[in-house]
Amino acid sequence: MTTSSSKAEATRTRILDAALELFRRQGVESSRMRVIAGEAGDYLGSAYYYFESKEDLVMAFYERAIEAMIPGMEDALASSDSFEGRVAAIMKVKFEYFRPNRAFLGALFRHAADPQNRLSPFSEATRSIREVAPTYFARSMSAKSGSLKVPKDLAAHLPKMLWLYQMGLILYWIYDRSPHQQRTQRLVTASLSLIVAGLSLARFALLKPLRTKIVELIVLAENEHGHA
Amino acid sequence: MTTSSSKAEATRTRILDAALELFRRQGVESSRMRVIAGEAGDYLGSAYYYFESKEDLVMAFYERAIEAMIPGMEDALASSDSFEGRVAAIMKVKFEYFRPNRAFLGALFRHAADPQNRLSPFSEATRSIREVAPTYFARSMSAKSGSLKVPKDLAAHLPKMLWLYQMGLILYWIYDRSPHQQRTQRLVTASLSLIVAGLSLARFALLKPLRTKIVELIVLAENEHGHA
């Protein structure tokens, strides 16, 4: 990295830090680009050079989060031999990383259901981000103990389904006002236990029609997803 | 009803109509109580007598919706002998009623996940409303054809689960930009078919452990629901 590019990187980081700090303090809606630039000590207006809008800053936050969590994710995958243990560890990494940004994340989730909103996790703009996360869930399935034998038709869709599941858990966690978000913890445990029980039954012939219908529903949802 | 109370009722209705019209036109956030009163031709400020805040107006909208849909719901329940047919008919009534208010409903759903927001369908304030809707789903289960034999432990929770399911469908429908919301229609058909397949398998001994875990998860969610 040349000196000028690392200087640029440092400026970009400083602006993003200032923006996140402001988002946390007063919310995304009422934070103005001009104020963000001021907080970053950027009086030359280069904030606009790096980030055209608040939305760009939020996207940068998503990207930074994914990158920052890589080591934690690797540790999480290495921490257990079971599928259940790995997914629980992945969720722990996410909750820990997002803890200081819980309120801010809540503001973002208000747009989550609308795939035409750029900041929605289902939007075109967040597609590349959306494609990273399921890879960890895919790896969580290939546990060494080999206890998770999922029929192929279902296995192909499982990483994306698990990604959707974790979105639900994060949404629950955002509004969980119990001490240390214990409720979310109980929900993680109970729902993972249910998922494992369901997956371990999935190979039985009796459940074949049900499995076919589940896969049909998933394919339907994926094809229509984000109006792609 | 005395003349004065029916006059009061008429005033209340006029104010609510004006509010909904304004909500539809410019959204809930940017509608002001003062403007609503003006639109209702209420220059004496009695709008404030009937509705203390915009939130009261939204609650009145929920209540009106439930009452207005009663005949349609009864027709829906009578329209089919099958569970599947009845639930599909119930959803049709809801989508038809809410069609003119789709955007407005979208604005309300942005607060849905937070049970501490008064307008959330999971809040304390909407509890009484939340208790009405599952009764239709309970009745949809007692289909004459008797095809739906659900084990007792699961049956007890099913109406509330179906209510949650329809909330999901409504959320999907709000952002469904396909012509005539065909995507939602396909989702209703595919998901109902899956639910029926799942329920018809639920009595098998093989699935008992899975069913127990599902019921456990439901009980966990209900106990912690809205921090009650």
Short mmCIF file of C-alpha atoms in Angstrom, two decimals:
data_model
loop_
_atom_site.label_atom_id
_atom_site.label_comp_id
_atom_site.label_asym_id
_atom_site.label_seq_id
_atom_site.Cartn_x
_atom_site.Cartn_y
_atom_site.Cartn_z
CA MET A 1 0.00 0.00 0.00
CA THR A 2 1.45 3.40 -0.93
CA THR A 3 1.50 6.24 1.58
CA SER A 4 -1.22 8.18 -0.18
CA SER A 5 -3.58 5.20 -0.41
CA SER A 6 -3.08 4.34 3.25
CA LYS A 7 -3.68 7.99 4.08
CA ALA A 8 -6.88 7.84 2.06
CA GLU A 9 -7.83 4.64 3.89
CA ALA A 10 -7.23 6.37 7.23
CA THR A 11 -9.41 9.33 6.23
CA ARG A 12 -12.15 7.01 5.07
CA THR A 13 -11.96 5.08 8.36
CA ARG A 14 -12.08 8.31 10.39
CA ILE A 15 -15.18 9.49 8.54
CA LEU A 16 -16.90 6.13 8.95
CA ASP A 17 -16.05 6.06 12.68
CA ALA A 18 -17.49 9.55 13.14
CA ALA A 19 -20.63 8.57 11.26
CA LEU A 20 -21.21 5.41 13.33
CA GLU A 21 -20.63 7.37 16.52
CA LEU A 22 -23.25 9.91 15.42
CA PHE A 23 -25.67 7.20 14.26
CA ARG A 24 -25.39 5.56 17.69
CA ARG A 25 -25.89 8.85 19.51
CA GLN A 26 -28.77 10.35 17.57
CA GLY A 27 -29.97 7.75 15.09
CA VAL A 28 -29.53 7.46 11.34
CA GLU A 29 -32.53 9.59 10.41
CA SER A 30 -31.43 12.74 12.18
CA SER A 31 -27.73 12.53 11.36
CA ARG A 32 -26.72 14.92 8.61
CA MET A 33 -23.77 14.36 6.22
CA ARG A 34 -22.50 17.87 6.97
CA VAL A 35 -22.41 17.15 10.71
CA ILE A 36 -20.70 13.82 10.13
CA ALA A 37 -17.98 15.54 8.09
CA GLY A 38 -17.55 18.13 10.87
CA GLU A 39 -17.25 15.44 13.55
CA ALA A 40 -14.60 13.69 11.49
CA GLY A 41 -12.59 16.92 11.43
CA ASP A 42 -13.05 17.01 7.69
CA TYR A 43 -13.51 20.64 6.83
CA LEU A 44 -12.49 20.19 3.22
CA GLY A 45 -15.61 18.19 2.48
CA SER A 46 -13.75 15.06 1.43
CA ALA A 47 -16.43 13.05 3.26
CA TYR A 48 -18.47 13.46 0.10
CA TYR A 49 -15.59 12.10 -1.93
CA TYR A 50 -15.62 8.84 0.04
CA PHE A 51 -19.33 8.58 0.76
CA GLU A 52 -21.94 10.09 -1.48
CA SER A 53 -24.71 9.65 1.07
CA LYS A 54 -25.63 8.28 4.45
CA GLU A 55 -26.65 5.09 2.71
CA ASP A 56 -23.07 4.63 1.52
CA LEU A 57 -21.93 4.96 5.11
CA VAL A 58 -24.37 2.31 6.22
CA MET A 59 -23.17 -0.01 3.44
CA ALA A 60 -19.60 0.61 4.59
CA PHE A 61 -20.71 -0.33 8.10
CA TYR A 62 -22.11 -3.65 6.82
CA GLU A 63 -18.90 -4.36 4.91
CA ARG A 64 -16.69 -3.47 7.84
CA ALA A 65 -18.77 -5.71 10.11
CA ILE A 66 -18.33 -8.70 7.81
CA GLU A 67 -14.60 -8.18 7.56
CA ALA A 68 -14.13 -7.55 11.26
CA MET A 69 -15.99 -10.73 12.16
CA ILE A 70 -13.89 -13.05 9.96
CA PRO A 71 -11.44 -14.11 12.71
CA GLY A 72 -14.31 -14.63 15.18
CA MET A 73 -16.18 -16.69 12.61
CA GLU A 74 -13.16 -18.91 11.99
CA ASP A 75 -12.78 -19.43 15.73
CA ALA A 76 -16.50 -20.19 16.01
CA LEU A 77 -16.27 -22.85 13.31
CA ALA A 78 -13.22 -24.39 14.96
CA SER A 79 -14.73 -24.25 18.45
CA SER A 80 -17.09 -27.20 18.13
CA ASP A 81 -17.47 -30.48 16.30
CA SER A 82 -21.24 -30.27 16.19
CA PHE A 83 -23.45 -28.29 13.85
CA GLU A 84 -25.42 -26.96 16.80
CA GLY A 85 -22.30 -25.81 18.64
CA ARG A 86 -20.92 -24.08 15.58
CA VAL A 87 -24.07 -22.16 14.76
CA ALA A 88 -24.47 -21.09 18.39
CA ALA A 89 -20.84 -19.86 18.35
CA ILE A 90 -21.45 -17.96 15.08
CA MET A 91 -24.44 -16.21 16.64
CA LYS A 92 -22.38 -15.32 19.70
CA VAL A 93 -19.77 -13.61 17.49
CA LYS A 94 -22.48 -11.61 15.72
CA PHE A 95 -24.25 -10.51 18.91
CA GLU A 96 -20.94 -9.45 20.45
CA TYR A 97 -19.90 -7.47 17.41
CA PHE A 98 -23.26 -5.74 17.03
CA ARG A 99 -23.83 -5.06 20.73
CA PRO A 100 -22.66 -1.41 20.65
CA ASN A 101 -24.81 -0.83 17.56
CA ARG A 102 -28.03 -2.46 18.70
CA ALA A 103 -30.22 0.67 18.51
CA PHE A 104 -28.68 1.71 15.22
CA LEU A 105 -29.26 -1.76 13.80
CA GLY A 106 -32.88 -1.49 14.93
CA ALA A 107 -33.28 1.65 12.83
CA LEU A 108 -31.86 -0.18 9.82
CA PHE A 109 -34.14 -3.18 10.32
CA ARG A 110 -37.16 -0.94 9.95
CA HIS A 111 -36.48 -0.98 6.22
CA ALA A 112 -35.57 -4.65 6.15
CA ALA A 113 -38.82 -5.99 4.73
CA ASP A 114 -38.74 -3.77 1.65
CA PRO A 115 -36.38 -5.28 -0.96
CA GLN A 116 -36.49 -2.01 -2.91
CA ASN A 117 -34.93 -0.13 -0.03
CA ARG A 118 -31.19 -0.06 -0.70
CA LEU A 119 -30.32 -0.79 2.92
CA SER A 120 -32.57 -3.82 3.17
CA PRO A 121 -30.67 -7.09 3.59
CA PHE A 122 -32.85 -8.31 0.70
CA SER A 123 -32.00 -5.49 -1.71
CA GLU A 124 -29.96 -5.62 -4.90
CA ALA A 125 -27.39 -3.31 -3.27
CA THR A 126 -26.69 -5.68 -0.39
CA ARG A 127 -26.51 -8.78 -2.61
CA SER A 128 -22.74 -9.21 -2.32
CA ILE A 129 -22.94 -8.91 1.47
CA ARG A 130 -25.82 -11.37 1.51
CA GLU A 131 -23.71 -13.94 -0.30
CA VAL A 132 -20.88 -13.99 2.23
CA ALA A 133 -22.78 -14.90 5.39
CA PRO A 134 -24.30 -18.22 4.18
CA THR A 135 -20.81 -19.58 3.51
CA TYR A 136 -20.20 -19.79 7.26
CA PHE A 137 -23.45 -21.66 7.71
CA ALA A 138 -22.46 -23.98 4.88
CA ARG A 139 -19.23 -24.70 6.72
CA SER A 140 -21.07 -25.19 10.01
CA MET A 141 -22.90 -28.10 8.36
CA SER A 142 -19.77 -30.03 7.47
CA ALA A 143 -19.10 -30.95 11.07
CA LYS A 144 -16.44 -33.59 11.62
CA SER A 145 -18.60 -35.71 13.87
CA GLY A 146 -20.76 -36.37 10.81
CA SER A 147 -23.96 -36.31 12.83
CA LEU A 148 -25.69 -34.01 10.37
CA LYS A 149 -26.74 -36.09 7.37
CA VAL A 150 -29.15 -33.94 5.40
CA PRO A 151 -30.76 -35.14 2.15
CA LYS A 152 -29.22 -33.44 -0.86
CA ASP A 153 -32.33 -31.62 -2.06
CA LEU A 154 -32.63 -29.86 1.28
CA ALA A 155 -28.88 -29.46 1.95
CA ALA A 156 -28.50 -27.28 -1.15
CA HIS A 157 -30.80 -24.67 0.35
CA LEU A 158 -29.85 -24.98 3.98
CA PRO A 159 -27.10 -22.32 4.19
CA LYS A 160 -29.48 -19.65 2.89
CA MET A 161 -32.24 -20.85 5.19
CA LEU A 162 -29.88 -20.66 8.14
CA TRP A 163 -28.93 -17.15 7.09
CA LEU A 164 -32.63 -16.19 7.12
CA TYR A 165 -32.98 -17.86 10.52
CA GLN A 166 -30.11 -15.80 11.94
CA MET A 167 -31.73 -12.62 10.56
CA GLY A 168 -34.80 -13.53 12.58
CA LEU A 169 -32.68 -14.10 15.68
CA ILE A 170 -30.92 -10.75 15.24
CA LEU A 171 -34.28 -9.00 14.87
CA TYR A 172 -35.52 -10.66 18.06
CA TRP A 173 -32.28 -9.73 19.84
CA ILE A 174 -32.53 -6.06 18.83
CA TYR A 175 -35.76 -5.68 20.82
CA ASP A 176 -34.88 -8.11 23.59
CA ARG A 177 -34.79 -5.99 26.73
CA SER A 178 -34.09 -8.86 29.13
CA PRO A 179 -30.82 -8.64 31.11
CA HIS A 180 -27.92 -9.63 28.84
CA GLN A 181 -30.50 -10.63 26.24
CA GLN A 182 -31.06 -13.95 28.00
CA ARG A 183 -34.30 -14.45 26.13
CA THR A 184 -32.51 -14.47 22.81
CA GLN A 185 -30.07 -16.97 24.26
CA ARG A 186 -32.91 -19.30 25.23
CA LEU A 187 -34.47 -18.84 21.81
CA VAL A 188 -31.18 -19.73 20.10
CA THR A 189 -30.86 -22.91 22.17
CA ALA A 190 -34.46 -24.05 21.72
CA SER A 191 -34.64 -23.24 18.01
CA LEU A 192 -31.30 -24.88 17.22
CA SER A 193 -32.39 -28.00 19.04
CA LEU A 194 -35.58 -27.99 16.93
CA ILE A 195 -33.63 -27.51 13.70
CA VAL A 196 -31.30 -30.40 14.52
CA ALA A 197 -34.26 -32.64 15.41
CA GLY A 198 -36.00 -31.69 12.15
CA LEU A 199 -32.89 -32.26 10.04
CA SER A 200 -32.18 -35.61 11.63
CA LEU A 201 -35.68 -36.77 10.68
CA ALA A 202 -35.54 -35.29 7.18
CA ARG A 203 -34.12 -38.44 5.59
CA PHE A 204 -37.06 -40.66 6.63
CA ALA A 205 -39.28 -41.78 3.78
CA LEU A 206 -42.39 -40.73 5.69
CA LEU A 207 -41.22 -37.14 5.52
CA LYS A 208 -40.33 -37.13 1.83
CA PRO A 209 -43.58 -35.37 0.75
CA LEU A 210 -43.10 -32.74 3.44
CA ARG A 211 -39.47 -32.21 2.45
CA THR A 212 -40.47 -31.83 -1.19
CA LYS A 213 -42.98 -29.15 -0.23
CA ILE A 214 -40.41 -27.33 1.90
CA VAL A 215 -37.95 -27.31 -0.99
CA GLU A 216 -40.70 -26.10 -3.34
CA LEU A 217 -41.49 -23.22 -1.02
CA ILE A 218 -37.81 -22.29 -0.72
CA VAL A 219 -37.34 -22.34 -4.49
CA LEU A 220 -40.46 -20.21 -4.92
CA ALA A 221 -39.17 -17.67 -2.39
CA GLU A 222 -35.69 -17.60 -3.94
CA ASN A 223 -36.93 -17.09 -7.48
CA GLU A 224 -39.08 -14.19 -6.46
CA HIS A 225 -36.62 -12.83 -3.99
CA GLY A 226 -35.86 -9.16 -4.58
CA HIS A 227 -37.83 -9.37 -7.84
CA ALA A 228 -34.78 -10.84 -9.50
CA MET B 1 -78.54 4.86 20.52
CA THR B 2 -79.60 8.40 21.43
CA THR B 3 -79.35 11.22 18.91
CA SER B 4 -76.42 12.84 20.68
CA SER B 5 -74.43 9.61 20.88
CA SER B 6 -75.06 8.84 17.23
CA LYS B 7 -74.01 12.39 16.41
CA ALA B 8 -70.85 11.82 18.43
CA GLU B 9 -70.30 8.56 16.59
CA ALA B 10 -70.70 10.36 13.25
CA THR B 11 -68.17 13.01 14.25
CA ARG B 12 -65.73 10.37 15.41
CA THR B 13 -66.16 8.48 12.13
CA ARG B 14 -65.64 11.67 10.09
CA ILE B 15 -62.42 12.45 11.93
CA LEU B 16 -61.12 8.90 11.52
CA ASP B 17 -61.99 8.96 7.80
CA ALA B 18 -60.13 12.24 7.34
CA ALA B 19 -57.12 10.87 9.21
CA LEU B 20 -56.94 7.68 7.15
CA GLU B 21 -57.28 9.71 3.96
CA LEU B 22 -54.37 11.90 5.05
CA PHE B 23 -52.30 8.91 6.21
CA ARG B 24 -52.79 7.33 2.79
CA ARG B 25 -51.88 10.54 0.97
CA GLN B 26 -48.84 11.65 2.91
CA GLY B 27 -47.99 8.92 5.38
CA VAL B 28 -48.46 8.68 9.12
CA GLU B 29 -45.20 10.39 10.07
CA SER B 30 -45.90 13.68 8.28
CA SER B 31 -49.60 13.91 9.11
CA ARG B 32 -50.31 16.44 11.87
CA MET B 33 -53.29 16.22 14.24
CA ARG B 34 -54.12 19.88 13.50
CA VAL B 35 -54.30 19.18 9.76
CA ILE B 36 -56.40 16.06 10.34
CA ALA B 37 -58.89 18.11 12.38
CA GLY B 38 -58.99 20.73 9.61
CA GLU B 39 -59.62 18.11 6.92
CA ALA B 40 -62.48 16.68 8.99
CA GLY B 41 -64.08 20.12 9.06
CA ASP B 42 -63.61 20.15 12.78
CA TYR B 43 -62.72 23.70 13.65
CA LEU B 44 -63.76 23.35 17.27
CA GLY B 45 -60.92 21.03 17.96
CA SER B 46 -63.11 18.13 19.05
CA ALA B 47 -60.74 15.80 17.22
CA TYR B 48 -58.65 15.97 20.37
CA TYR B 49 -61.66 14.96 22.41
CA TYR B 50 -62.05 11.75 20.44
CA PHE B 51 -58.41 11.03 19.72
CA GLU B 52 -55.61 12.20 21.95
CA SER B 53 -52.93 11.41 19.41
CA LYS B 54 -52.19 9.96 16.01
CA GLU B 55 -51.57 6.66 17.74
CA ASP B 56 -55.18 6.64 18.95
CA LEU B 57 -56.26 7.11 15.35
CA VAL B 58 -54.17 4.18 14.23
CA MET B 59 -55.65 2.03 17.00
CA ALA B 60 -59.13 3.08 15.87
CA PHE B 61 -58.15 2.02 12.35
CA TYR B 62 -57.17 -1.45 13.63
CA GLU B 63 -60.44 -1.75 15.54
CA ARG B 64 -62.52 -0.59 12.60
CA ALA B 65 -60.73 -3.07 10.32
CA ILE B 66 -61.54 -5.99 12.62
CA GLU B 67 -65.19 -5.00 12.87
CA ALA B 68 -65.56 -4.30 9.17
CA MET B 69 -64.11 -7.69 8.27
CA ILE B 70 -66.49 -9.75 10.45
CA PRO B 71 -69.06 -10.49 7.70
CA GLY B 72 -66.29 -11.35 5.24
CA MET B 73 -64.67 -13.63 7.79
CA GLU B 74 -67.94 -15.45 8.42
CA ASP B 75 -68.39 -15.91 4.67
CA ALA B 76 -64.79 -17.13 4.39
CA LEU B 77 -65.35 -19.75 7.10
CA ALA B 78 -68.55 -20.90 5.44
CA SER B 79 -67.05 -20.93 1.95
CA SER B 80 -65.07 -24.15 2.27
CA ASP B 81 -65.11 -27.47 4.08
CA SER B 82 -61.34 -27.72 4.20
CA PHE B 83 -58.90 -26.04 6.55
CA GLU B 84 -56.78 -24.96 3.60
CA GLY B 85 -59.73 -23.42 1.76
CA ARG B 86 -60.89 -21.54 4.82
CA VAL B 87 -57.52 -20.04 5.66
CA ALA B 88 -57.00 -19.02 2.02
CA ALA B 89 -60.43 -17.36 2.08
CA ILE B 90 -59.60 -15.55 5.34
CA MET B 91 -56.40 -14.19 3.78
CA LYS B 92 -58.34 -13.03 0.73
CA VAL B 93 -60.72 -11.02 2.93
CA LYS B 94 -57.79 -9.37 4.70
CA PHE B 95 -55.90 -8.50 1.54
CA GLU B 96 -59.04 -7.04 -0.02
CA TYR B 97 -59.83 -4.94 3.02
CA PHE B 98 -56.29 -3.64 3.41
CA ARG B 99 -55.63 -3.02 -0.30
CA PRO B 100 -56.35 0.75 -0.20
CA ASN B 101 -54.13 1.04 2.89
CA ARG B 102 -51.15 -0.98 1.74
CA ALA B 103 -48.59 1.85 1.93
CA PHE B 104 -49.99 3.07 5.23
CA LEU B 105 -49.84 -0.45 6.65
CA GLY B 106 -46.22 -0.63 5.51
CA ALA B 107 -45.43 2.43 7.61
CA LEU B 108 -47.06 0.78 10.63
CA PHE B 109 -45.18 -2.48 10.12
CA ARG B 110 -41.90 -0.64 10.49
CA HIS B 111 -42.59 -0.61 14.22
CA ALA B 112 -43.94 -4.13 14.30
CA ALA B 113 -40.88 -5.87 15.71
CA ASP B 114 -40.67 -3.67 18.79
CA PRO B 115 -43.21 -4.87 21.40
CA GLN B 116 -42.69 -1.64 23.34
CA ASN B 117 -44.02 0.43 20.47
CA ARG B 118 -47.71 0.96 21.14
CA LEU B 119 -48.66 0.34 17.52
CA SER B 120 -46.81 -2.93 17.26
CA PRO B 121 -49.10 -5.94 16.84
CA PHE B 122 -47.10 -7.42 19.73
CA SER B 123 -47.58 -4.52 22.14
CA GLU B 124 -49.63 -4.40 25.34
CA ALA B 125 -51.90 -1.79 23.72
CA THR B 126 -52.89 -4.05 20.83
CA ARG B 127 -53.43 -7.10 23.04
CA SER B 128 -57.24 -7.07 22.76
CA ILE B 129 -57.01 -6.78 18.97
CA ARG B 130 -54.46 -9.57 18.91
CA GLU B 131 -56.85 -11.87 20.74
CA VAL B 132 -59.67 -11.57 18.20
CA ALA B 133 -57.91 -12.70 15.04
CA PRO B 134 -56.81 -16.17 16.24
CA THR B 135 -60.46 -17.10 16.90
CA TYR B 136 -61.07 -17.23 13.15
CA PHE B 137 -58.08 -19.48 12.69
CA ALA B 138 -59.35 -21.68 15.53
CA ARG B 139 -62.65 -21.98 13.67
CA SER B 140 -60.87 -22.68 10.38
CA MET B 141 -59.42 -25.79 12.04
CA SER B 142 -62.78 -27.34 12.89
CA ALA B 143 -63.54 -28.14 9.28
CA LYS B 144 -66.50 -30.45 8.71
CA SER B 145 -64.60 -32.82 6.46
CA GLY B 146 -62.55 -33.71 9.53
CA SER B 147 -59.37 -34.05 7.53
CA LEU B 148 -57.38 -32.01 10.00
CA LYS B 149 -56.60 -34.22 13.00
CA VAL B 150 -53.96 -32.40 14.99
CA PRO B 151 -52.50 -33.79 18.24
CA LYS B 152 -53.82 -31.92 21.26
CA ASP B 153 -50.51 -30.48 22.46
CA LEU B 154 -50.00 -28.79 19.11
CA ALA B 155 -53.67 -27.92 18.45
CA ALA B 156 -53.78 -25.72 21.54
CA HIS B 157 -51.17 -23.40 20.06
CA LEU B 158 -52.15 -23.59 16.43
CA PRO B 159 -54.54 -20.59 16.23
CA LYS B 160 -51.86 -18.24 17.55
CA MET B 161 -49.26 -19.78 15.24
CA LEU B 162 -51.58 -19.28 12.28
CA TRP B 163 -52.08 -15.70 13.33
CA LEU B 164 -48.29 -15.20 13.31
CA TYR B 165 -48.16 -16.89 9.91
CA GLN B 166 -50.75 -14.49 8.49
CA MET B 167 -48.76 -11.54 9.88
CA GLY B 168 -45.82 -12.83 7.84
CA LEU B 169 -48.00 -13.12 4.76
CA ILE B 170 -49.33 -9.58 5.19
CA LEU B 171 -45.78 -8.25 5.58
CA TYR B 172 -44.75 -10.05 2.37
CA TRP B 173 -47.85 -8.73 0.59
CA ILE B 174 -47.14 -5.11 1.61
CA TYR B 175 -43.89 -5.13 -0.38
CA ASP B 176 -45.07 -7.45 -3.14
CA ARG B 177 -44.86 -5.32 -6.29
CA SER B 178 -45.92 -8.08 -8.70
CA PRO B 179 -49.13 -7.45 -10.67
CA HIS B 180 -52.14 -8.07 -8.41
CA GLN B 181 -49.69 -9.38 -5.82
CA GLN B 182 -49.57 -12.75 -7.57
CA ARG B 183 -46.41 -13.67 -5.70
CA THR B 184 -48.20 -13.46 -2.39
CA GLN B 185 -50.93 -15.64 -3.84
CA ARG B 186 -48.40 -18.30 -4.82
CA LEU B 187 -46.79 -18.04 -1.39
CA VAL B 188 -50.18 -18.52 0.31
CA THR B 189 -50.90 -21.63 -1.77
CA ALA B 190 -47.46 -23.21 -1.31
CA SER B 191 -47.18 -22.44 2.40
CA LEU B 192 -50.70 -23.64 3.19
CA SER B 193 -50.00 -26.87 1.37
CA LEU B 194 -46.84 -27.27 3.47
CA ILE B 195 -48.72 -26.56 6.71
CA VAL B 196 -51.38 -29.13 5.87
CA ALA B 197 -48.73 -31.72 4.99
CA GLY B 198 -46.89 -31.00 8.25
CA LEU B 199 -50.03 -31.18 10.36
CA SER B 200 -51.17 -34.42 8.77
CA LEU B 201 -47.83 -36.01 9.72
CA ALA B 202 -47.77 -34.54 13.21
CA ARG B 203 -49.58 -37.48 14.81
CA PHE B 204 -46.93 -40.04 13.76
CA ALA B 205 -44.87 -41.43 16.61
CA LEU B 206 -41.66 -40.78 14.69
CA LEU B 207 -42.37 -37.09 14.87
CA LYS B 208 -43.26 -36.96 18.54
CA PRO B 209 -39.81 -35.62 19.65
CA LEU B 210 -39.96 -32.94 16.95
CA ARG B 211 -43.49 -31.97 17.94
CA THR B 212 -42.45 -31.72 21.59
CA LYS B 213 -39.63 -29.37 20.63
CA ILE B 214 -41.96 -27.25 18.51
CA VAL B 215 -44.42 -26.92 21.38
CA GLU B 216 -41.53 -26.06 23.75
CA LEU B 217 -40.38 -23.31 21.43
CA ILE B 218 -43.92 -21.93 21.12
CA VAL B 219 -44.39 -21.92 24.90
CA LEU B 220 -41.03 -20.19 25.32
CA ALA B 221 -41.99 -17.51 22.79
CA GLU B 222 -45.43 -17.02 24.34
CA ASN B 223 -44.13 -16.67 27.88
CA GLU B 224 -41.65 -14.05 26.85
CA HIS B 225 -43.90 -12.40 24.35
CA GLY B 226 -44.21 -8.67 24.94
CA HIS B 227 -42.22 -9.13 28.15
CA ALA B 228 -45.37 -10.27 29.90
#
